[in-house]
Amino acid sequence: MATQEVRSLTTPLSNRDIEGLHVGDQVRLSGILLTARDAAHKRLVELMDTDQPLPIDLHGQVLYYVGPTPPRPGMVIGSAGPTTGGRMDTYAPKLMALGLKGMIGKGARSQAVREAMCAHTCVYFGAVGGAGALLSKYIRSAEVVAYEDLGTEAIRRLVVEDFPSIVINDVYGNDLYEEGRRKYARVDA
């Protein structure tokens, strides 16, 4: 069996980086990831809706849907596993319109979000749910940059090295989950 090449990308990401990705591609991300979950997304979109500046620049960035646990002594961060991406579907298109290039989570995205990814040149990466302790080993530093009052859901700036992910949705409208279902669908004769 042939092994698939693993792509290495460094943030911030460009349209060219994103256009070169296809569903199923294994990607190792290095550079900066910003964390944001439901509550932070809600606040960001509320600022956008009232024409106020955001506390972070999303252009070329990747948002990791994670609420890490507190670090143990001597650790940079606690367990840092992905949360369900669909929980951010209400907000994601507006953030993509500001130049967001990637999102990392688990689970499927809505049709509206998939269409927005095509329109705004953005990709959805999957990370393995339940592997938060392992994923935290790829995080070199973590600092709160906005909404500290949200605790684990505050926006953090993570410096990552070779963070493992896989492309779930690309800018060509493809969905890895749908491809998998088609590939293994039972065909009754």
Coordinates of N, CA and C in Angstrom, one line a residue:
M1 N 0.8 -1.2 0.0 CA 0.0 0.0 0.0 C 0.9 1.2 0.0
A2 N 0.6 2.2 -0.9 CA 1.3 3.4 -0.9 C 1.0 4.3 0.3
T3 N 2.0 5.0 0.8 CA 1.8 5.9 1.9 C 1.6 7.3 1.3
Q4 N 0.7 8.0 2.0 CA 0.3 9.3 1.5 C 1.3 10.3 2.1
E5 N 1.7 11.3 1.3 CA 2.7 12.3 1.7 C 2.0 13.2 2.7
V6 N 2.7 13.6 3.7 CA 2.3 14.5 4.7 C 2.8 15.9 4.3
R7 N 1.8 16.9 4.2 CA 2.2 18.2 3.9 C 2.5 19.0 5.1
S8 N 3.5 19.9 5.0 CA 3.9 20.8 6.1 C 3.5 22.2 5.7
L9 N 2.8 22.9 6.6 CA 2.4 24.3 6.3 C 2.7 25.1 7.5
T10 N 3.1 26.4 7.3 CA 3.4 27.3 8.4 C 2.4 28.5 8.3
T11 N 1.8 28.8 9.4 CA 0.8 29.9 9.4 C 1.6 31.2 9.5
P12 N 1.0 32.3 9.0 CA -0.3 32.4 8.4 C -0.4 31.8 7.0
L13 N -1.6 31.3 6.6 CA -1.8 30.6 5.4 C -2.2 31.6 4.3
S14 N -1.9 31.3 3.1 CA -2.3 32.1 1.9 C -3.3 31.3 1.1
N15 N -4.0 32.0 0.2 CA -4.9 31.4 -0.7 C -4.2 30.2 -1.5
R16 N -3.0 30.5 -1.9 CA -2.3 29.4 -2.6 C -2.1 28.2 -1.7
D17 N -1.7 28.4 -0.4 CA -1.6 27.2 0.5 C -2.9 26.4 0.5
I18 N -4.0 27.1 0.7 CA -5.3 26.5 0.8 C -5.8 25.8 -0.5
E19 N -5.5 26.5 -1.6 CA -5.9 25.9 -2.9 C -5.2 24.7 -3.2
G20 N -4.0 24.4 -2.6 CA -3.3 23.2 -2.8 C -3.7 22.1 -2.0
L21 N -4.7 22.3 -1.1 CA -5.1 21.2 -0.2 C -6.4 20.5 -0.8
H22 N -6.5 19.2 -0.5 CA -7.6 18.4 -0.9 C -8.0 17.5 0.2
V23 N -9.3 17.1 0.2 CA -9.8 16.3 1.3 C -8.9 15.0 1.4
G24 N -8.7 14.7 2.6 CA -7.9 13.5 2.9 C -6.4 13.8 3.1
D25 N -5.9 15.0 2.7 CA -4.5 15.4 2.8 C -4.2 15.4 4.3
Q26 N -3.1 14.8 4.6 CA -2.5 14.9 6.0 C -1.6 16.1 6.0
V27 N -1.9 17.0 7.0 CA -1.1 18.2 7.1 C -0.6 18.4 8.5
R28 N 0.7 18.9 8.6 CA 1.3 19.2 9.8 C 1.5 20.7 9.8
L29 N 0.8 21.4 10.8 CA 0.8 22.8 10.9 C 1.8 23.3 11.9
S30 N 2.5 24.3 11.5 CA 3.5 25.0 12.5 C 3.2 26.5 12.4
G31 N 3.6 27.2 13.5 CA 3.4 28.6 13.6 C 2.3 28.9 14.6
I32 N 1.4 29.8 14.3 CA 0.4 30.3 15.3 C -1.0 29.7 15.0
L33 N -1.6 29.2 16.0 CA -3.0 28.8 15.9 C -3.7 29.7 16.9
L34 N -4.9 30.2 16.6 CA -5.7 30.9 17.6 C -6.8 30.0 18.0
T35 N -7.1 30.0 19.3 CA -8.2 29.1 19.8 C -9.5 30.0 20.0
A36 N -10.6 29.3 19.7 CA -11.9 30.0 19.9 C -13.0 28.9 19.9
R37 N -13.9 29.0 20.8 CA -15.1 28.2 20.9 C -16.3 29.0 20.8
D38 N -17.4 28.5 21.2 CA -18.7 29.1 21.0 C -18.8 30.5 21.6
A39 N -18.5 30.7 22.8 CA -18.7 32.0 23.5 C -17.8 33.0 22.8
A40 N -16.6 32.7 22.5 CA -15.7 33.7 21.9 C -16.2 34.0 20.5
H41 N -16.6 33.0 19.7 CA -17.2 33.3 18.4 C -18.4 34.3 18.5
K42 N -19.2 34.0 19.5 CA -20.4 34.9 19.6 C -19.9 36.4 19.9
R43 N -19.0 36.5 20.7 CA -18.5 37.9 21.0 C -17.8 38.5 19.8
L44 N -17.1 37.8 19.0 CA -16.4 38.3 17.8 C -17.5 38.8 16.8
V45 N -18.5 38.0 16.6 CA -19.5 38.3 15.6 C -20.3 39.5 16.1
E46 N -20.6 39.6 17.4 CA -21.3 40.7 18.0 C -20.5 42.0 17.7
L47 N -19.2 42.0 17.9 CA -18.3 43.1 17.6 C -18.4 43.5 16.1
M48 N -18.4 42.5 15.2 CA -18.5 42.7 13.8 C -19.8 43.4 13.4
D49 N -20.9 42.9 14.1 CA -22.2 43.4 13.8 C -22.4 44.8 14.2
T50 N -21.6 45.3 15.1 CA -21.7 46.7 15.5 C -20.5 47.5 15.1
D51 N -19.8 47.0 14.1 CA -18.7 47.7 13.4 C -17.6 48.1 14.4
Q52 N -17.3 47.2 15.4 CA -16.2 47.5 16.3 C -15.0 46.6 16.0
P53 N -13.8 47.0 16.3 CA -12.7 46.2 16.0 C -12.6 44.9 16.8
L54 N -12.0 43.9 16.2 CA -11.8 42.6 16.9 C -10.5 42.7 17.7
P55 N -10.5 41.9 18.7 CA -9.2 41.9 19.5 C -8.1 41.0 18.9
I56 N -8.4 40.4 17.8 CA -7.5 39.6 17.0 C -7.6 39.8 15.5
D57 N -6.5 39.6 14.8 CA -6.5 39.7 13.4 C -6.6 38.3 12.8
L58 N -7.7 38.1 12.0 CA -8.0 36.7 11.5 C -7.4 36.5 10.1
H59 N -6.8 37.5 9.5 CA -6.3 37.4 8.1 C -5.2 36.3 8.1
G60 N -5.4 35.2 7.3 CA -4.5 34.2 7.1 C -4.4 33.2 8.3
Q61 N -5.2 33.4 9.3 CA -5.1 32.6 10.5 C -5.9 31.3 10.4
V62 N -5.6 30.4 11.4 CA -6.3 29.2 11.6 C -6.9 29.2 13.0
L63 N -8.2 29.0 13.2 CA -8.8 28.9 14.5 C -9.0 27.4 14.9
Y64 N -8.5 27.1 16.1 CA -8.6 25.8 16.6 C -9.7 25.8 17.6
Y65 N -10.7 25.0 17.4 CA -11.9 24.9 18.3 C -11.5 24.0 19.5
V66 N -11.0 24.7 20.5 CA -10.5 23.9 21.7 C -10.7 24.8 22.9
G67 N -10.9 24.1 24.0 CA -11.0 24.8 25.3 C -10.0 23.9 26.2
P68 N -8.7 24.2 26.2 CA -7.8 23.4 26.9 C -8.0 23.4 28.4
T69 N -7.6 22.2 29.0 CA -7.6 22.1 30.4 C -6.4 22.9 31.0
P70 N -6.5 23.3 32.2 CA -5.3 24.0 32.8 C -4.1 23.1 32.8
P71 N -2.9 23.7 32.6 CA -1.7 22.9 32.5 C -1.2 22.4 33.9
R72 N -0.6 21.3 33.9 CA 0.0 20.8 35.2 C 1.3 21.5 35.3
P73 N 1.9 21.5 36.5 CA 3.2 22.2 36.7 C 4.2 21.8 35.7
G74 N 4.9 22.8 35.1 CA 6.0 22.5 34.1 C 5.5 22.2 32.7
M75 N 4.1 22.2 32.5 CA 3.6 22.0 31.2 C 3.1 23.4 30.6
V76 N 3.1 23.5 29.3 CA 2.7 24.7 28.6 C 1.2 24.8 28.6
I77 N 0.5 23.6 28.4 CA -1.0 23.6 28.3 C -1.4 22.3 28.8
G78 N -2.7 22.2 29.2 CA -3.3 20.9 29.5 C -3.8 20.2 28.3
S79 N -4.6 19.2 28.5 CA -5.2 18.5 27.4 C -5.9 19.5 26.4
A80 N -5.6 19.3 25.1 CA -6.1 20.3 24.1 C -6.7 19.6 22.9
G81 N -7.8 18.9 23.1 CA -8.5 18.2 22.1 C -9.6 19.0 21.4
P82 N -9.9 18.7 20.2 CA -10.9 19.5 19.4 C -12.3 19.4 19.9
T83 N -13.1 20.4 19.8 CA -14.5 20.3 20.0 C -15.2 20.3 18.6
T84 N -16.5 20.0 18.7 CA -17.3 19.8 17.5 C -17.4 21.1 16.7
G85 N -16.9 21.1 15.4 CA -16.9 22.3 14.6 C -18.3 22.8 14.3
G86 N -19.3 22.0 14.2 CA -20.6 22.4 13.9 C -21.2 23.4 14.9
R87 N -20.7 23.4 16.1 CA -21.1 24.4 17.1 C -20.8 25.8 16.7
M88 N -19.8 26.0 15.8 CA -19.4 27.3 15.4 C -20.0 27.7 14.0
D89 N -20.9 26.8 13.4 CA -21.4 27.1 12.1 C -22.1 28.4 11.9
T90 N -22.8 28.8 12.9 CA -23.6 30.1 12.9 C -22.6 31.3 12.6
Y91 N -21.5 31.2 13.2 CA -20.5 32.3 13.1 C -19.4 32.2 12.1
A92 N -19.1 31.0 11.7 CA -17.9 30.8 10.8 C -17.9 31.6 9.5
P93 N -19.0 31.7 8.8 CA -18.9 32.4 7.5 C -18.5 33.9 7.7
K94 N -19.0 34.5 8.7 CA -18.6 35.9 8.9 C -17.1 36.1 9.2
L95 N -16.5 35.1 9.9 CA -15.1 35.1 10.2 C -14.3 34.8 9.0
M96 N -14.8 33.9 8.1 CA -14.1 33.6 6.9 C -14.0 34.9 6.0
A97 N -15.1 35.7 6.0 CA -15.1 36.9 5.2 C -14.0 37.9 5.6
L98 N -13.5 37.7 6.8 CA -12.4 38.6 7.3 C -11.0 38.0 7.0
G99 N -11.0 36.9 6.3 CA -9.7 36.4 5.9 C -9.2 35.1 6.6
L100 N -10.1 34.6 7.5 CA -9.8 33.3 8.1 C -9.5 32.3 7.1
K101 N -8.4 31.5 7.2 CA -8.0 30.5 6.2 C -8.2 29.1 6.6
G102 N -8.3 28.8 7.9 CA -8.5 27.5 8.3 C -9.2 27.4 9.7
M103 N -9.8 26.2 9.9 CA -10.5 25.9 11.1 C -10.1 24.5 11.5
I104 N -9.9 24.2 12.8 CA -9.6 22.8 13.2 C -10.7 22.4 14.2
G105 N -11.3 21.3 14.0 CA -12.3 20.7 14.9 C -12.5 19.3 14.7
K106 N -13.7 18.8 15.1 CA -14.1 17.4 14.8 C -15.5 17.5 14.3
G107 N -15.9 16.5 13.5 CA -17.3 16.4 13.1 C -17.5 17.2 11.8
A108 N -18.7 17.0 11.3 CA -19.1 17.6 10.0 C -19.5 19.1 10.1
R109 N -19.5 19.8 9.0 CA -19.9 21.2 8.9 C -21.1 21.3 8.1
S110 N -21.9 22.4 8.3 CA -23.1 22.6 7.5 C -22.8 22.9 6.1
Q111 N -23.8 22.8 5.2 CA -23.7 23.2 3.8 C -23.4 24.6 3.7
A112 N -24.0 25.5 4.5 CA -23.7 26.9 4.4 C -22.2 27.2 4.7
V113 N -21.6 26.5 5.7 CA -20.2 26.7 6.0 C -19.3 26.2 4.9
R114 N -19.7 25.1 4.3 CA -18.9 24.5 3.2 C -18.9 25.4 2.0
E115 N -20.1 26.0 1.7 CA -20.1 27.0 0.6 C -19.3 28.2 0.9
A116 N -19.3 28.7 2.2 CA -18.5 29.8 2.6 C -17.0 29.5 2.4
M117 N -16.6 28.3 2.7 CA -15.2 27.9 2.6 C -14.8 28.0 1.1
C118 N -15.6 27.6 0.2 CA -15.4 27.8 -1.2 C -15.3 29.2 -1.6
A119 N -16.2 30.0 -1.2 CA -16.3 31.5 -1.5 C -15.1 32.3 -0.9
H120 N -14.6 31.9 0.3 CA -13.6 32.7 0.9 C -12.2 32.0 1.0
T121 N -12.1 30.9 0.3 CA -10.8 30.2 0.3 C -10.3 29.8 1.7
C122 N -11.1 29.0 2.3 CA -10.8 28.5 3.7 C -11.0 27.0 3.7
V123 N -10.3 26.3 4.6 CA -10.4 24.9 4.7 C -10.7 24.5 6.1
Y124 N -11.3 23.3 6.3 CA -11.6 22.7 7.6 C -10.7 21.5 7.8
F125 N -9.9 21.6 8.8 CA -9.0 20.5 9.2 C -9.7 19.7 10.3
G126 N -9.5 18.4 10.4 CA -9.9 17.6 11.5 C -8.8 17.2 12.3
A127 N -9.0 17.2 13.6 CA -8.0 16.7 14.6 C -8.7 15.6 15.3
V128 N -8.0 14.6 15.9 CA -8.5 13.4 16.5 C -9.1 13.8 17.8
G129 N -10.5 13.6 17.9 CA -11.1 13.8 19.2 C -10.7 12.7 20.2
G130 N -10.6 13.0 21.4 CA -10.2 12.1 22.5 C -8.7 11.9 22.6
A131 N -7.9 12.7 21.8 CA -6.5 12.7 21.8 C -5.9 14.0 22.3
G132 N -6.6 14.7 23.2 CA -6.2 16.0 23.6 C -4.8 16.0 24.3
A133 N -4.5 14.9 25.1 CA -3.2 14.9 25.8 C -2.1 14.7 24.8
L134 N -2.3 13.9 23.8 CA -1.3 13.8 22.7 C -1.2 15.0 21.9
L135 N -2.3 15.7 21.5 CA -2.2 16.9 20.7 C -1.5 18.0 21.5
S136 N -1.6 18.1 22.8 CA -1.0 19.1 23.6 C 0.6 19.1 23.4
K137 N 1.1 17.9 23.1 CA 2.6 17.8 22.9 C 3.1 18.6 21.8
Y138 N 2.2 19.0 20.8 CA 2.7 19.8 19.7 C 2.6 21.3 19.9
I139 N 2.1 21.6 21.1 CA 1.9 23.1 21.4 C 3.2 23.5 22.3
R140 N 3.9 24.5 21.7 CA 5.1 25.0 22.3 C 4.9 26.1 23.3
S141 N 3.9 26.9 23.1 CA 3.5 28.0 24.0 C 2.0 28.3 23.9
A142 N 1.5 28.9 24.9 CA 0.1 29.3 24.9 C -0.1 30.5 25.8
E143 N -0.8 31.5 25.2 CA -1.1 32.7 26.0 C -2.5 33.2 25.7
V144 N -3.2 33.7 26.7 CA -4.5 34.3 26.5 C -4.3 35.6 25.8
V145 N -5.1 35.9 24.7 CA -5.0 37.2 24.0 C -6.3 37.9 24.0
A146 N -7.4 37.3 24.4 CA -8.7 38.0 24.5 C -9.7 37.2 25.3
Y147 N -10.6 37.9 26.0 CA -11.7 37.3 26.7 C -11.2 36.3 27.8
E148 N -10.3 36.8 28.6 CA -9.8 36.0 29.7 C -10.9 35.5 30.7
D149 N -12.0 36.3 30.8 CA -13.1 36.0 31.6 C -13.8 34.7 31.2
L150 N -13.6 34.2 30.0 CA -14.2 33.0 29.5 C -13.4 31.7 30.0
G151 N -12.4 31.9 30.7 CA -11.6 30.8 31.3 C -11.1 29.9 30.2
T152 N -11.4 28.6 30.2 CA -10.9 27.7 29.2 C -11.3 28.1 27.8
E153 N -12.4 28.8 27.6 CA -12.8 29.2 26.3 C -12.3 30.6 25.9
A154 N -11.4 31.2 26.6 CA -10.7 32.4 26.2 C -10.0 32.2 24.9
I155 N -9.8 33.3 24.1 CA -9.0 33.1 22.9 C -7.5 33.1 23.3
R156 N -6.8 32.1 22.8 CA -5.4 31.9 23.1 C -4.6 31.9 21.8
R157 N -3.4 32.3 21.9 CA -2.4 32.3 20.8 C -1.5 31.1 21.2
L158 N -1.6 30.1 20.3 CA -0.8 28.9 20.5 C 0.4 28.9 19.5
V159 N 1.5 28.6 19.9 CA 2.6 28.3 19.0 C 2.7 26.8 18.9
V160 N 2.6 26.3 17.7 CA 2.6 24.9 17.4 C 3.7 24.5 16.5
E161 N 4.1 23.2 16.6 CA 5.1 22.7 15.7 C 4.6 21.3 15.3
D162 N 4.4 21.2 13.9 CA 4.0 19.9 13.3 C 2.7 19.4 13.9
F163 N 1.7 20.3 14.2 CA 0.5 19.9 14.7 C -0.3 19.0 13.7
P164 N -0.7 17.8 14.0 CA -1.2 16.9 13.0 C -2.7 17.1 12.8
S165 N -3.1 17.1 11.5 CA -4.5 17.3 11.1 C -4.7 16.7 9.7
I166 N -6.0 16.6 9.4 CA -6.3 16.1 8.1 C -7.4 17.0 7.5
V167 N -7.4 17.2 6.2 CA -8.3 18.1 5.5 C -9.7 17.3 5.4
I168 N -10.7 17.9 6.0 CA -12.0 17.3 6.0 C -12.8 18.0 4.9
N169 N -12.8 19.3 4.8 CA -13.4 20.1 3.7 C -12.4 21.0 3.0
D170 N -12.4 20.9 1.7 CA -11.5 21.7 0.9 C -12.3 22.8 0.2
V171 N -11.6 23.7 -0.6 CA -12.2 24.8 -1.3 C -12.9 24.4 -2.6
Y172 N -12.9 23.1 -2.9 CA -13.5 22.6 -4.1 C -14.9 21.9 -3.8
G173 N -15.4 22.1 -2.5 CA -16.7 21.6 -2.2 C -16.7 20.1 -1.7
N174 N -15.5 19.6 -1.6 CA -15.4 18.1 -1.2 C -15.5 18.0 0.3
D175 N -16.0 16.8 0.7 CA -16.2 16.5 2.1 C -15.7 15.1 2.4
L176 N -14.7 14.9 3.2 CA -14.1 13.6 3.5 C -15.1 12.7 4.1
Y177 N -16.0 13.1 4.9 CA -17.0 12.2 5.5 C -17.9 11.7 4.4
E178 N -18.3 12.5 3.5 CA -19.2 12.0 2.4 C -18.4 11.0 1.5
E179 N -17.2 11.3 1.2 CA -16.4 10.4 0.4 C -16.2 9.1 1.1
G180 N -16.0 9.1 2.4 CA -15.9 7.9 3.1 C -17.2 7.0 3.1
R181 N -18.3 7.7 3.3 CA -19.6 7.0 3.2 C -19.8 6.4 1.8
R182 N -19.5 7.1 0.8 CA -19.6 6.6 -0.6 C -18.7 5.4 -0.8
K183 N -17.5 5.5 -0.3 CA -16.5 4.5 -0.6 C -16.9 3.2 0.1
Y184 N -17.5 3.3 1.2 CA -17.8 2.0 2.0 C -19.3 1.7 2.0
A185 N -20.1 2.4 1.2 CA -21.5 2.1 1.1 C -21.8 0.7 0.7
R186 N -22.7 0.1 1.3 CA -23.1 -1.2 0.9 C -24.0 -1.2 -0.3
V187 N -23.6 -1.9 -1.3 CA -24.4 -2.0 -2.5 C -25.1 -3.3 -2.6
D188 N -26.4 -3.3 -2.5 CA -27.2 -4.5 -2.6 C -27.4 -4.9 -4.0
A189 N -27.1 -6.2 -4.3 CA -27.2 -6.6 -5.7 C -28.6 -7.0 -6.0

